[in-house]
Coordinates of C-alpha atoms in Angstrom, one line a residue:
Q1037 CA -16.5 3.0 11.3
V1038 CA -13.3 2.2 9.6
Q1039 CA -12.3 4.8 7.6
V1040 CA -9.3 5.1 5.3
A1041 CA -7.7 8.2 3.6
E1042 CA -4.3 8.7 1.3
S1043 CA -2.6 11.7 0.6
G1044 CA 0.9 12.6 -0.6
G1045 CA 0.4 12.2 -4.4
G1046 CA 1.4 14.3 -7.4
S1047 CA 3.5 14.8 -10.1
V1048 CA 7.2 14.3 -10.5
Q1049 CA 10.0 13.6 -12.6
A1050 CA 11.6 10.7 -13.3
G1051 CA 14.1 9.9 -10.3
R1052 CA 12.4 11.7 -8.0
S1053 CA 10.7 10.7 -4.4
L1054 CA 7.5 10.8 -3.3
R1055 CA 5.9 10.0 0.1
L1056 CA 2.6 8.8 0.8
S1057 CA 0.6 8.5 3.9
C1058 CA -2.1 6.4 5.0
S1059 CA -4.4 7.1 8.0
V1060 CA -6.9 4.3 9.2
S1061 CA -9.4 5.4 11.9
G1062 CA -11.9 3.4 13.9
Y1063 CA -9.7 0.4 14.8
D1064 CA -6.3 0.1 15.9
R1065 CA -4.1 0.0 13.0
G1066 CA -1.5 -1.8 14.7
S1067 CA -3.4 -5.1 14.8
Q1068 CA -4.3 -5.1 11.1
C1069 CA -2.8 -5.8 7.9
V1070 CA -2.2 -2.8 5.8
G1071 CA -1.0 -2.1 2.7
W1072 CA -0.5 -0.3 -1.0
F1073 CA -2.3 -1.2 -3.9
R1074 CA -2.2 0.8 -7.4
Q1075 CA -4.2 0.8 -10.4
A1076 CA -2.5 2.5 -14.0
P1077 CA -4.9 3.0 -16.7
G1078 CA -6.3 0.2 -18.3
K1079 CA -4.5 -2.3 -16.2
E1080 CA -5.8 -4.2 -12.9
R1081 CA -5.0 -3.0 -9.2
E1082 CA -1.8 -5.0 -7.7
A1083 CA -0.3 -5.1 -4.5
V1084 CA 2.2 -2.9 -4.1
A1085 CA 3.5 -3.4 -0.2
L1086 CA 2.1 -5.0 2.6
R1087 CA 2.5 -4.9 6.1
G1088 CA 0.9 -7.1 8.8
N1089 CA 1.1 -7.4 12.6
D1090 CA 3.2 -10.1 12.8
D1091 CA 7.1 -11.0 12.5
V1092 CA 7.0 -11.5 9.2
R1093 CA 8.9 -8.8 6.7
D1094 CA 7.1 -6.4 4.7
F1095 CA 5.8 -7.3 1.2
Y1096 CA 7.0 -5.4 -2.0
A1097 CA 6.2 -6.0 -5.2
D1098 CA 8.9 -7.0 -7.6
S1099 CA 9.0 -3.8 -9.5
V1100 CA 9.3 -1.3 -6.5
K1101 CA 11.9 -3.6 -4.4
G1102 CA 14.7 -1.7 -3.3
R1103 CA 13.0 1.8 -4.3
F1104 CA 9.6 1.8 -2.2
A1105 CA 9.7 1.3 1.6
L1106 CA 7.0 1.2 4.4
S1107 CA 7.3 3.2 7.6
Q1108 CA 5.0 3.8 10.5
G1109 CA 4.1 7.2 11.5
S1110 CA 4.3 8.9 14.9
A1111 CA 1.1 8.1 15.1
E1112 CA -0.2 4.5 15.7
N1113 CA -3.0 4.4 12.5
T1114 CA -0.3 6.1 10.0
L1115 CA 1.6 4.2 7.4
Y1116 CA 3.7 5.7 5.3
L1117 CA 5.0 4.6 1.8
Q1118 CA 8.4 6.2 0.6
M1119 CA 8.9 6.2 -2.8
N1120 CA 12.3 6.8 -4.7
S1121 CA 13.7 6.6 -8.0
L1122 CA 10.1 7.2 -9.4
Q1123 CA 9.9 6.0 -13.0
P1124 CA 6.8 6.7 -15.6
E1125 CA 5.7 3.1 -14.9
D1126 CA 4.8 3.8 -11.7
T1127 CA 1.9 6.1 -12.5
A1128 CA -0.7 5.6 -11.2
M1129 CA -3.8 5.9 -8.6
Y1130 CA -2.6 4.5 -5.6
Y1131 CA -4.7 3.2 -2.8
C1132 CA -4.5 1.7 1.0
A1133 CA -6.1 -0.7 2.1
A1134 CA -6.9 -2.2 5.2
R1135 CA -8.3 -6.3 6.0
E1136 CA -9.9 -7.2 8.7
Y1137 CA -7.5 -9.3 10.2
S1138 CA -4.3 -9.0 11.3
N1139 CA -2.1 -11.3 8.8
C1140 CA -1.2 -10.5 5.3
R1141 CA -0.4 -13.8 4.8
L1142 CA -2.6 -17.2 4.2
R1143 CA -0.9 -20.4 4.7
G1144 CA 2.1 -18.8 4.0
R1145 CA 1.4 -16.6 1.2
W1146 CA 0.7 -13.2 0.9
V1147 CA -2.7 -11.9 0.3
L1148 CA -2.8 -9.7 -2.6
R1149 CA -6.1 -9.9 -4.2
E1150 CA -7.9 -6.8 -3.2
T1151 CA -11.0 -9.0 -2.6
E1152 CA -9.4 -9.5 0.5
Y1153 CA -8.8 -6.0 1.6
K1154 CA -12.3 -5.0 3.0
Y1155 CA -11.5 -0.8 4.0
W1156 CA -10.3 1.4 1.0
G1157 CA -9.3 4.9 0.4
Q1158 CA -10.5 7.2 -2.2
G1159 CA -6.7 7.1 -3.6
T1160 CA -4.2 9.5 -4.8
Q1161 CA -2.9 9.9 -8.1
V1162 CA 1.0 9.6 -8.7
T1163 CA 1.9 10.7 -12.0
V1164 CA 6.0 10.6 -13.2
S1165 CA 7.3 12.0 -16.4
S1166 CA 10.1 11.0 -18.1

């Protein structure tokens, strides 16, 4: 059974950094599309960063480009989200999610809809104060 678990959230002041960790078990993460979503109070869940098993570069939402970065953990099934220069607008519940498929893109477009991701973690809260 596939399981997804996040960790690393917390409360920080603006300008600081956090690193979130996503662990996927039950299948080979190296062959799947995995990414991070976030949902702020009163807002829809949005894709933040995605990594697939192809030669296409990672996806980053415009709001986090240049500040957030994905990296592979030493364990094959671990994916980190390094978040730098955090701002109050980054405050949200962050979720790791995985598709059943290796591609994070369909017909040349990034798969951003949460319904396309079958496996979800419970989420980890990130709170950034000004």
